């Protein structure tokens, strides 16, 4: 049977399929045939963008996209801090684009007929034949569901779970999970059960859970061809979300059968139970082929049970809470079938950074502490006594990002696109941006040692405008990669999304995709983030063979694959990749999980203004009445995905009225039918005249006005900005290049004080340097200027009698002069609106505890004066009460918070790495270092010298004192002797 199946499958080799399906049979996987370099390169040329394929982006700050089979629910959006808000000027580069019909922001829309980017469509007839042949052979191979029968001497038990996978528990050994239909069977040795993952009928070292991880990895790598490892290193799935077994034309199925073994999920909002069922089906197919290597399901920070993350977690400034949330989040992710986090984002964010909402703020010490606690707990598994046992089945591997310096992007622009091509370091303070890595996540206090990393997009530029390490983006940059080598770092590295196609290709633009992938591997990358083009990955391997020789090429991909296998073995995925879907539903979406999520939100809310309205016990009314106005959004946006878009105007409530209705009697505005211009489908747009505000008389009957707002932010962009996706490849006709300023205020902002010449810029064909300055240009009013208009109306209608409470959802700093004078109370919620937490605080049940993690600028001139690479160097806003909205500022019921957190994090920002001699490395490579670092060295040397001098003086004094004491004793003794003699 196996021989016949092998012969049938060998007929399926067509140019459009990257790897033979022979590896899925019981024969030795090494017999798999790979396409020639010529064929793979040709495929790479014809499918360069479309094969980017469900490359569901990572980021930091990245919104959940669902598949065509399951639309994102309102609950899912609320659970995800990066869900697309009503404000089309979203700060998250992964938010849903204007095209609501596109479920995956990375799906290629140029060809509407191409529903599955992994389906091989070049020859429909051959594909159909291949599918039929696979179906026939799989049916022959698995005539009935397999359940192992233990021998009389067996030391294991077998259970068929409710999810229909087999659970095998070895006495004093590892627990195994396998499918009944994958073709993998159990080998019994010494009474123990082992999975015959490559289906060769014998126990290989890599299948033996008694062996060390190092031995197992070495064995598996030694069995594999370079082409097979290249395929496995792609990380670009998945196809359609489904709770049913994967169909053979499903994108996930096709990708896995080609050898792909990784991809990011955007579907966890479907619920823990459903998500676990989907990942089980993915693992079942993975188990059936390519040595049975399990799939890595990665995820961006998703806050699936409402747990605070990123900037919201930073605002607690509580490392114990960060550890608890890391541990809890890992359990939730693993229950749902997720094994890796594309995060956390540990960039030290400048005030202008477009992706600031995914960070822990702008301070190196705070980011170091929170990230270390969170990652350490997330990667560890804990026993029943709460003891850290290191890697285990409740661990999630972390790809901390973005190494290194992405927080200093020029103009704060999004680094996915040409506008954010550079990160600038005007004071050469790159070292401050490395602290979290070398002093934190590379040196975890627990047993897992180190996190992984994700490379950055941008090119770092020094104070003289010179690209650090050359005009090469992060994945290709020899300076950044050399730093890791110098330090001895060798954990799993993944590239950011699209670095071989459209983002972060800087320096490699002239290369073909396979050459870029090969260059990335040579530079030290392991996994190809967001890259699902298996054919190109194999072509890249062949580029390495041609360039460096077979031995070196195998060494490069073998080392990368070994890192991947090591992580997956540490996570016990080779043993038990399956999930209990019913348990996952309770762990992820149960009442306990959701209630704890709300409790963490309460700890993160920052109160920055209070006239006495917020106090213990509230106003004494069990269910006060509040007016919550609607807000208008123009829909204008600029994003790396779709370029410059005028968008669609909308009216939405400033906060979730249903949630608030649980705590308040809610009065709001009345929205009529849209009366604006019709779109191509005949749908009318909303205008400002389509809303009727609540009257002043209605508002006068309320206890509070509660205005939900989103922070003011207009991203800096270039006039020629075009979308990397959706088929937008050319700027609008007649548009000339111009650069527009970032703005942290609602109204228009003209950049009069910006530099005349940009620090960074490409060298143009004529030898001159590109000037990317936006001085003299005007940023438009924020797309959500309607937030301010709603506040203005509400404040006027409320008069002096009704307190006006502003609940501001933030992801960075903003200019408060437009807002603060109109508000009696201001509550800041990072990432989410957090209606439950806000209501609890307004009602006087919870004392505010959060602190600002970004300085709030006095005005836009203060923002322009700030150095992009220097934390906390901005002149801050002072409110009517005389409070300065500085880093670590916050109020509670009593007064300004002044506790241990404030004392610690108000100290001067860290500037030097402790565990790596960055200055020596920089000098060796001819890179300038920050004056602050040099001053710190001098100050440290001076302090040490003074200390030594003081120590010497002290020692001299002590010696003199001892001598005097001796003399005194001698004199006293002589006197006593004299007296005695007398």
CSV table of C-alpha atoms in Angstrom, one decimal, residues 75-457:
chain,number,residue,atom,x,y,z
A,75,UNK,CA,-17.4,41.6,20.9
A,76,UNK,CA,-14.3,40.5,19.1
A,77,UNK,CA,-13.5,44.1,18.2
A,78,UNK,CA,-13.9,45.1,21.8
A,79,UNK,CA,-11.7,42.3,23.0
A,80,UNK,CA,-8.9,43.4,20.7
A,81,UNK,CA,-7.1,46.6,21.6
A,82,UNK,CA,-6.2,47.0,17.9
A,83,UNK,CA,-9.6,46.5,16.5
A,84,UNK,CA,-10.5,49.1,13.9
A,85,UNK,CA,-12.3,52.0,15.7
A,86,UNK,CA,-14.9,54.3,14.2
A,87,UNK,CA,-12.1,56.8,13.8
A,88,UNK,CA,-10.8,56.0,10.3
A,89,UNK,CA,-7.6,57.8,11.3
A,90,UNK,CA,-6.6,54.7,13.3
A,91,UNK,CA,-3.1,54.6,14.7
A,92,UNK,CA,-2.8,50.9,14.1
A,93,UNK,CA,-1.3,50.0,10.7
A,94,UNK,CA,-3.1,46.7,10.8
A,95,UNK,CA,-6.6,48.1,11.1
A,96,UNK,CA,-9.2,47.2,8.6
A,97,UNK,CA,-9.0,49.2,5.4
A,98,UNK,CA,-11.9,51.0,3.8
A,99,UNK,CA,-12.8,47.9,1.8
A,100,UNK,CA,-15.1,46.1,4.3
A,101,UNK,CA,-15.4,43.1,2.0
A,102,UNK,CA,-11.7,42.2,2.5
A,103,UNK,CA,-11.4,40.2,5.7
A,104,UNK,CA,-7.6,39.9,5.6
A,105,UNK,CA,-5.5,43.1,5.2
A,106,UNK,CA,-2.8,41.0,3.6
A,107,UNK,CA,-5.0,39.2,1.1
A,108,UNK,CA,-4.1,40.2,-2.5
A,109,UNK,CA,-7.1,42.0,-4.1
A,110,UNK,CA,-5.8,42.5,-7.6
A,111,UNK,CA,-7.5,39.3,-8.7
A,112,UNK,CA,-11.0,39.0,-7.2
A,113,UNK,CA,-11.1,35.4,-8.3
A,114,UNK,CA,-8.1,34.4,-6.3
A,115,UNK,CA,-9.9,33.6,-3.0
A,116,UNK,CA,-7.2,31.3,-1.7
A,117,UNK,CA,-3.7,32.7,-2.1
A,118,UNK,CA,-2.1,29.3,-1.4
A,119,UNK,CA,-4.2,27.4,-3.9
A,120,UNK,CA,-2.2,26.5,-7.0
A,121,UNK,CA,-4.1,28.0,-9.9
A,122,UNK,CA,-1.6,28.0,-12.7
A,123,UNK,CA,-3.1,24.7,-14.1
A,124,UNK,CA,-6.6,24.0,-12.9
A,125,UNK,CA,-6.8,20.6,-14.5
A,126,UNK,CA,-3.5,19.4,-12.9
A,127,UNK,CA,-4.6,20.8,-9.6
A,128,UNK,CA,-7.9,18.9,-9.8
A,129,UNK,CA,-6.1,15.7,-10.7
A,130,UNK,CA,-3.7,16.2,-7.8
A,131,UNK,CA,-6.6,16.7,-5.4
A,132,UNK,CA,-8.3,13.6,-6.6
A,133,UNK,CA,-5.1,11.5,-6.3
A,134,UNK,CA,-4.4,12.8,-2.8
A,135,UNK,CA,-8.0,12.0,-1.8
A,136,UNK,CA,-7.7,8.5,-3.2
A,137,UNK,CA,-4.4,7.7,-1.5
A,138,UNK,CA,-5.3,9.2,1.8
A,139,UNK,CA,-8.5,7.1,1.8
A,140,UNK,CA,-6.4,4.0,1.2
A,141,UNK,CA,-3.9,5.0,3.8
A,142,UNK,CA,-6.5,5.7,6.5
A,143,UNK,CA,-9.3,3.2,6.1
A,144,UNK,CA,-10.5,3.7,9.6
A,145,UNK,CA,-9.7,5.9,12.6
A,146,UNK,CA,-6.6,4.8,14.4
A,147,UNK,CA,-6.5,4.1,18.1
A,148,UNK,CA,-3.4,2.5,19.6
A,149,UNK,CA,-3.7,-0.7,21.6
A,150,UNK,CA,-1.2,-0.8,24.5
A,151,UNK,CA,0.6,-4.0,25.2
A,152,UNK,CA,0.4,-6.0,28.4
A,153,UNK,CA,3.6,-4.3,29.6
A,154,UNK,CA,2.6,-0.8,28.5
A,155,UNK,CA,3.3,2.1,30.8
A,156,UNK,CA,0.8,4.4,29.2
A,157,UNK,CA,-3.0,4.9,28.9
A,158,UNK,CA,-4.9,5.9,25.8
A,159,UNK,CA,-7.9,8.2,25.7
A,160,UNK,CA,-9.9,9.4,22.7
A,161,UNK,CA,-10.9,13.0,23.6
A,162,UNK,CA,-14.1,14.8,22.9
A,163,UNK,CA,-12.3,16.6,20.0
A,164,UNK,CA,-11.5,13.1,18.5
A,165,UNK,CA,-7.7,13.3,18.9
A,166,UNK,CA,-5.9,10.7,20.9
A,167,UNK,CA,-4.4,11.5,24.3
A,168,UNK,CA,-1.6,9.2,25.5
A,169,UNK,CA,-0.3,9.6,29.0
A,170,UNK,CA,3.0,8.0,29.8
A,171,UNK,CA,3.8,7.0,33.4
A,172,UNK,CA,6.5,9.4,34.6
A,173,UNK,CA,6.9,10.6,31.0
A,174,UNK,CA,5.5,13.0,28.4
A,175,UNK,CA,1.9,13.2,27.4
A,176,UNK,CA,1.3,12.7,23.7
A,177,UNK,CA,-1.4,13.9,21.4
A,178,UNK,CA,-2.0,12.6,17.9
A,179,UNK,CA,-4.7,12.5,15.3
A,180,UNK,CA,-6.7,9.4,14.5
A,181,UNK,CA,-6.5,10.1,10.7
A,182,UNK,CA,-3.0,11.6,10.1
A,183,UNK,CA,-1.3,8.3,9.4
A,184,UNK,CA,1.0,8.7,12.4
A,185,UNK,CA,1.0,5.6,14.7
A,186,UNK,CA,2.5,4.8,18.1
A,187,UNK,CA,5.8,3.0,18.6
A,188,UNK,CA,6.1,1.2,22.0
A,189,UNK,CA,9.5,0.9,23.5
A,190,UNK,CA,10.4,-0.1,27.1
A,191,UNK,CA,6.6,0.1,27.7
A,192,UNK,CA,6.4,3.8,26.8
A,193,UNK,CA,4.6,5.3,23.8
A,194,UNK,CA,6.3,7.4,21.1
A,195,UNK,CA,4.9,9.0,18.0
A,196,UNK,CA,6.3,7.7,14.7
A,197,UNK,CA,6.2,11.2,13.3
A,198,UNK,CA,8.0,10.4,10.0
A,199,UNK,CA,6.0,7.2,9.6
A,200,UNK,CA,9.1,5.0,8.9
A,201,UNK,CA,8.3,2.3,11.4
A,202,UNK,CA,11.1,2.9,13.8
A,203,UNK,CA,11.9,5.2,16.7
A,204,UNK,CA,14.1,8.1,15.6
A,205,UNK,CA,16.0,10.2,18.0
A,206,UNK,CA,13.9,13.3,17.3
A,207,UNK,CA,10.8,11.2,18.2
A,208,UNK,CA,12.1,10.1,21.5
A,209,UNK,CA,11.0,12.5,24.2
A,210,UNK,CA,13.5,11.0,26.6
A,211,UNK,CA,16.4,12.5,24.7
A,212,UNK,CA,17.7,16.0,25.2
A,213,UNK,CA,16.3,18.8,23.0
A,214,UNK,CA,19.8,19.2,21.5
A,215,UNK,CA,20.0,15.5,20.4
A,216,UNK,CA,16.5,15.6,19.0
A,217,UNK,CA,17.1,18.8,17.0
A,218,UNK,CA,20.4,17.5,15.6
A,219,UNK,CA,18.8,14.2,14.5
A,220,UNK,CA,15.8,15.9,12.7
A,221,UNK,CA,18.0,18.5,10.9
A,222,UNK,CA,20.3,15.7,9.7
A,223,UNK,CA,17.4,13.8,8.1
A,224,UNK,CA,16.1,16.8,6.2
A,225,UNK,CA,17.0,18.2,2.8
A,226,UNK,CA,17.8,21.9,2.5
A,227,UNK,CA,14.7,22.5,0.3
A,228,UNK,CA,12.5,20.9,3.0
A,229,UNK,CA,13.9,23.1,5.7
A,230,UNK,CA,13.5,26.2,3.5
A,231,UNK,CA,9.8,25.4,3.2
A,232,UNK,CA,9.4,24.9,6.9
A,233,UNK,CA,11.0,28.3,7.7
A,234,UNK,CA,8.1,30.2,5.9
A,235,UNK,CA,5.6,31.8,8.3
A,236,UNK,CA,2.8,32.9,6.0
A,237,UNK,CA,-0.4,30.9,6.7
A,238,UNK,CA,-3.3,30.6,7.0
A,239,UNK,CA,-6.4,30.0,4.9
A,240,UNK,CA,-10.0,30.3,5.8
A,241,UNK,CA,-11.1,29.9,9.5
A,242,UNK,CA,-13.1,26.8,10.0
A,243,UNK,CA,-14.2,24.5,12.8
A,244,UNK,CA,-14.4,21.6,10.4
A,245,UNK,CA,-11.5,19.4,9.2
A,246,UNK,CA,-9.5,21.2,6.5
A,247,UNK,CA,-10.7,20.7,3.0
A,248,UNK,CA,-8.0,19.8,0.5
A,249,UNK,CA,-8.5,23.1,-1.4
A,250,UNK,CA,-8.2,25.1,1.8
A,251,UNK,CA,-5.3,27.5,2.0
A,252,UNK,CA,-4.0,26.1,5.2
A,253,UNK,CA,-4.1,22.5,3.9
A,254,UNK,CA,-2.2,23.5,0.7
A,255,UNK,CA,0.4,25.5,2.6
A,256,UNK,CA,1.0,22.7,5.1
A,257,UNK,CA,1.3,20.1,2.4
A,258,UNK,CA,3.9,22.2,0.7
A,259,UNK,CA,5.9,22.2,3.9
A,260,UNK,CA,4.8,25.6,5.4
A,261,UNK,CA,4.7,25.4,9.2
A,262,UNK,CA,3.8,28.8,10.6
A,263,UNK,CA,1.5,31.8,10.4
A,264,UNK,CA,-0.3,34.4,12.4
A,265,UNK,CA,-3.9,34.1,13.5
A,266,UNK,CA,-6.4,36.9,13.3
A,267,UNK,CA,-9.4,34.7,14.3
A,268,UNK,CA,-9.0,34.3,18.0
A,269,UNK,CA,-12.0,36.7,18.4
A,270,UNK,CA,-14.2,33.8,17.2
A,271,UNK,CA,-13.8,32.4,20.7
A,272,UNK,CA,-11.4,30.1,22.5
A,273,UNK,CA,-13.4,26.9,21.7
A,274,UNK,CA,-13.8,27.6,18.0
A,275,UNK,CA,-10.2,28.7,17.6
A,276,UNK,CA,-8.9,25.6,19.3
A,277,UNK,CA,-10.9,23.4,17.0
A,278,UNK,CA,-9.4,25.3,14.0
A,279,UNK,CA,-5.9,24.9,15.2
A,280,UNK,CA,-6.4,21.2,16.0
A,281,UNK,CA,-7.3,20.7,12.3
A,282,UNK,CA,-4.2,22.6,11.2
A,283,UNK,CA,-2.1,20.4,13.5
A,284,UNK,CA,-3.7,17.2,12.1
A,285,UNK,CA,-2.6,18.1,8.6
A,286,UNK,CA,0.8,19.1,9.8
A,287,UNK,CA,1.2,15.8,11.6
A,288,UNK,CA,0.5,13.9,8.4
A,289,UNK,CA,3.5,15.2,6.4
A,290,UNK,CA,7.0,16.7,6.5
A,291,UNK,CA,8.3,14.6,9.4
A,292,UNK,CA,5.2,15.4,11.4
A,293,UNK,CA,6.7,18.8,12.4
A,294,UNK,CA,3.9,20.7,14.2
A,295,UNK,CA,2.7,24.2,13.1
A,296,UNK,CA,3.5,27.4,15.0
A,297,UNK,CA,0.4,29.5,15.4
A,298,UNK,CA,1.5,33.0,16.2
A,299,UNK,CA,-0.5,36.0,17.3
A,300,UNK,CA,-0.2,39.7,17.8
A,301,UNK,CA,-1.1,41.1,21.3
A,302,UNK,CA,-4.9,40.4,21.3
A,303,UNK,CA,-6.2,41.0,24.9
A,304,UNK,CA,-8.7,38.2,24.2
A,305,UNK,CA,-10.3,38.3,27.7
A,306,UNK,CA,-9.9,42.0,28.2
A,307,UNK,CA,-6.5,41.8,30.0
A,308,UNK,CA,-4.6,45.1,29.7
A,309,UNK,CA,-1.6,44.9,27.5
A,310,UNK,CA,1.0,47.3,25.9
A,311,UNK,CA,0.5,50.9,26.9
A,312,UNK,CA,-2.3,50.1,29.2
A,313,UNK,CA,-0.2,47.6,31.1
A,314,UNK,CA,2.7,50.1,31.1
A,315,UNK,CA,0.4,52.7,32.8
A,316,UNK,CA,0.1,50.4,35.9
A,317,UNK,CA,3.9,50.5,36.3
A,318,UNK,CA,3.3,47.3,38.2
A,319,UNK,CA,5.8,44.5,37.4
A,320,UNK,CA,4.0,41.9,39.6
A,321,UNK,CA,0.8,42.6,37.6
A,322,UNK,CA,2.8,42.4,34.4
A,323,UNK,CA,4.0,38.9,35.4
A,324,UNK,CA,0.5,37.8,36.4
A,325,UNK,CA,-0.9,39.0,33.1
A,326,UNK,CA,1.9,37.4,31.1
A,327,UNK,CA,1.2,34.0,32.8
A,328,UNK,CA,-2.5,34.3,32.4
A,329,UNK,CA,-2.3,35.4,28.7
A,330,UNK,CA,0.0,32.5,28.0
A,331,UNK,CA,-2.5,30.0,29.4
A,332,UNK,CA,-5.2,31.5,27.3
A,333,UNK,CA,-3.2,31.5,24.1
A,334,UNK,CA,-2.0,27.9,24.6
A,335,UNK,CA,-5.6,26.8,25.4
A,336,UNK,CA,-6.7,28.2,22.1
A,337,UNK,CA,-3.8,26.6,20.2
A,338,UNK,CA,-1.5,29.6,20.0
A,339,UNK,CA,2.2,28.9,20.6
A,340,UNK,CA,4.0,32.2,19.8
A,341,UNK,CA,3.5,35.9,20.5
A,342,UNK,CA,4.6,38.4,17.9
A,343,UNK,CA,5.5,40.8,20.7
A,344,UNK,CA,5.7,42.4,23.0
A,345,UNK,CA,6.7,45.6,21.3
A,346,UNK,CA,9.6,47.0,23.3
A,347,UNK,CA,10.4,50.0,21.2
A,348,UNK,CA,11.2,53.1,23.1
A,349,UNK,CA,8.4,55.3,21.6
A,350,UNK,CA,9.0,58.9,20.6
A,351,UNK,CA,6.0,61.2,21.1
A,352,UNK,CA,5.2,61.1,17.4
A,353,UNK,CA,5.5,57.4,16.8
A,354,UNK,CA,2.6,56.1,14.8
A,355,UNK,CA,2.8,52.7,16.4
A,356,UNK,CA,3.3,53.9,19.9
A,357,UNK,CA,0.1,52.2,21.0
A,358,UNK,CA,1.8,48.8,20.9
A,359,UNK,CA,4.7,49.8,23.2
A,360,UNK,CA,5.1,50.2,26.9
A,361,UNK,CA,5.7,53.9,26.5
A,362,UNK,CA,8.7,56.2,26.1
A,363,UNK,CA,10.9,55.3,29.1
A,364,UNK,CA,13.7,52.6,28.9
A,365,UNK,CA,13.5,51.7,32.6
A,366,UNK,CA,9.8,51.2,32.6
A,367,UNK,CA,9.9,49.2,29.3
A,368,UNK,CA,12.8,47.1,30.7
A,369,UNK,CA,10.9,46.2,33.9
A,370,UNK,CA,7.4,45.6,32.4
A,371,UNK,CA,8.8,43.7,29.3
A,372,UNK,CA,11.1,41.5,31.4
A,373,UNK,CA,8.4,40.5,33.9
A,374,UNK,CA,5.8,39.9,31.2
A,375,UNK,CA,8.0,37.9,28.8
A,376,UNK,CA,9.5,35.9,31.6
A,377,UNK,CA,6.1,34.8,32.9
A,378,UNK,CA,4.7,34.2,29.4
A,379,UNK,CA,7.5,31.9,28.4
A,380,UNK,CA,7.4,29.9,31.7
A,381,UNK,CA,5.2,27.1,32.7
A,382,UNK,CA,4.3,26.9,36.5
A,383,UNK,CA,3.6,23.9,38.6
A,384,UNK,CA,0.7,23.5,41.0
A,385,UNK,CA,2.6,25.4,43.7
A,386,UNK,CA,3.3,28.3,41.4
A,387,UNK,CA,6.9,27.4,40.9
A,388,UNK,CA,8.6,28.3,37.6
A,389,UNK,CA,9.5,25.0,35.8
A,390,UNK,CA,10.7,26.7,32.7
A,391,UNK,CA,9.4,25.7,29.2
A,392,UNK,CA,6.3,23.6,29.1
A,393,UNK,CA,2.8,23.2,27.7
A,394,UNK,CA,1.6,26.5,29.1
A,395,UNK,CA,4.5,28.5,27.7
A,396,UNK,CA,4.2,30.9,24.8
A,397,UNK,CA,7.4,31.9,22.9
A,398,UNK,CA,7.9,35.7,22.5
A,399,UNK,CA,9.3,37.5,19.5
A,400,UNK,CA,10.1,40.8,21.1
A,401,UNK,CA,10.1,43.6,18.6
A,402,UNK,CA,11.5,45.5,16.8
A,403,UNK,CA,15.2,45.1,17.0
A,404,UNK,CA,16.3,47.8,17.3
A,405,UNK,CA,15.4,51.5,17.2
A,406,UNK,CA,12.0,51.5,15.6
A,407,UNK,CA,10.6,53.9,18.2
A,408,UNK,CA,12.5,56.7,16.7
A,409,UNK,CA,11.0,56.6,13.2
A,410,UNK,CA,11.4,59.9,11.3
A,411,UNK,CA,8.4,62.1,11.8
A,412,UNK,CA,6.8,59.2,13.7
A,413,UNK,CA,5.8,57.8,10.3
A,414,UNK,CA,4.7,54.2,9.8
A,415,UNK,CA,7.8,52.2,8.9
A,416,UNK,CA,5.9,49.8,6.7
A,417,UNK,CA,6.1,52.3,3.9
A,418,UNK,CA,8.7,54.5,2.3
A,419,UNK,CA,7.7,57.4,4.5
A,420,UNK,CA,9.0,55.5,7.5
A,421,UNK,CA,12.1,54.3,5.8
A,422,UNK,CA,14.3,55.8,8.4
A,423,UNK,CA,14.6,55.9,12.2
A,424,UNK,CA,16.6,58.9,13.2
A,425,UNK,CA,19.0,59.4,16.1
A,426,UNK,CA,19.9,63.1,16.2
A,427,UNK,CA,21.9,62.6,19.5
A,428,UNK,CA,23.3,59.2,18.6
A,429,UNK,CA,21.3,57.7,21.4
A,430,UNK,CA,20.7,54.3,19.9
A,431,UNK,CA,22.1,52.7,23.0
A,432,UNK,CA,19.1,53.7,25.1
A,433,UNK,CA,16.9,51.8,22.7
A,434,UNK,CA,18.9,48.6,23.2
A,435,UNK,CA,18.5,48.5,27.0
A,436,UNK,CA,15.3,46.4,27.1
A,437,UNK,CA,17.0,43.7,25.0
A,438,UNK,CA,20.4,43.3,26.4
A,439,UNK,CA,19.5,44.0,30.0
A,440,UNK,CA,16.1,42.5,29.9
A,441,UNK,CA,14.5,40.0,27.5
A,442,UNK,CA,17.9,38.5,26.6
A,443,UNK,CA,18.6,37.9,30.3
A,444,UNK,CA,15.3,36.7,31.8
A,445,UNK,CA,15.3,35.9,35.5
A,446,UNK,CA,13.5,32.7,35.0
A,447,UNK,CA,14.5,29.4,33.4
A,448,UNK,CA,13.7,30.1,29.8
A,449,UNK,CA,16.8,32.3,29.3
A,450,UNK,CA,15.9,34.6,26.5
A,451,UNK,CA,13.1,35.7,24.2
A,452,UNK,CA,13.2,35.7,20.4
A,453,UNK,CA,13.2,38.8,18.4
A,454,UNK,CA,11.6,40.3,15.3
A,455,UNK,CA,13.6,42.5,13.0
A,456,UNK,CA,12.7,46.1,12.4
A,457,UNK,CA,11.8,47.7,9.0
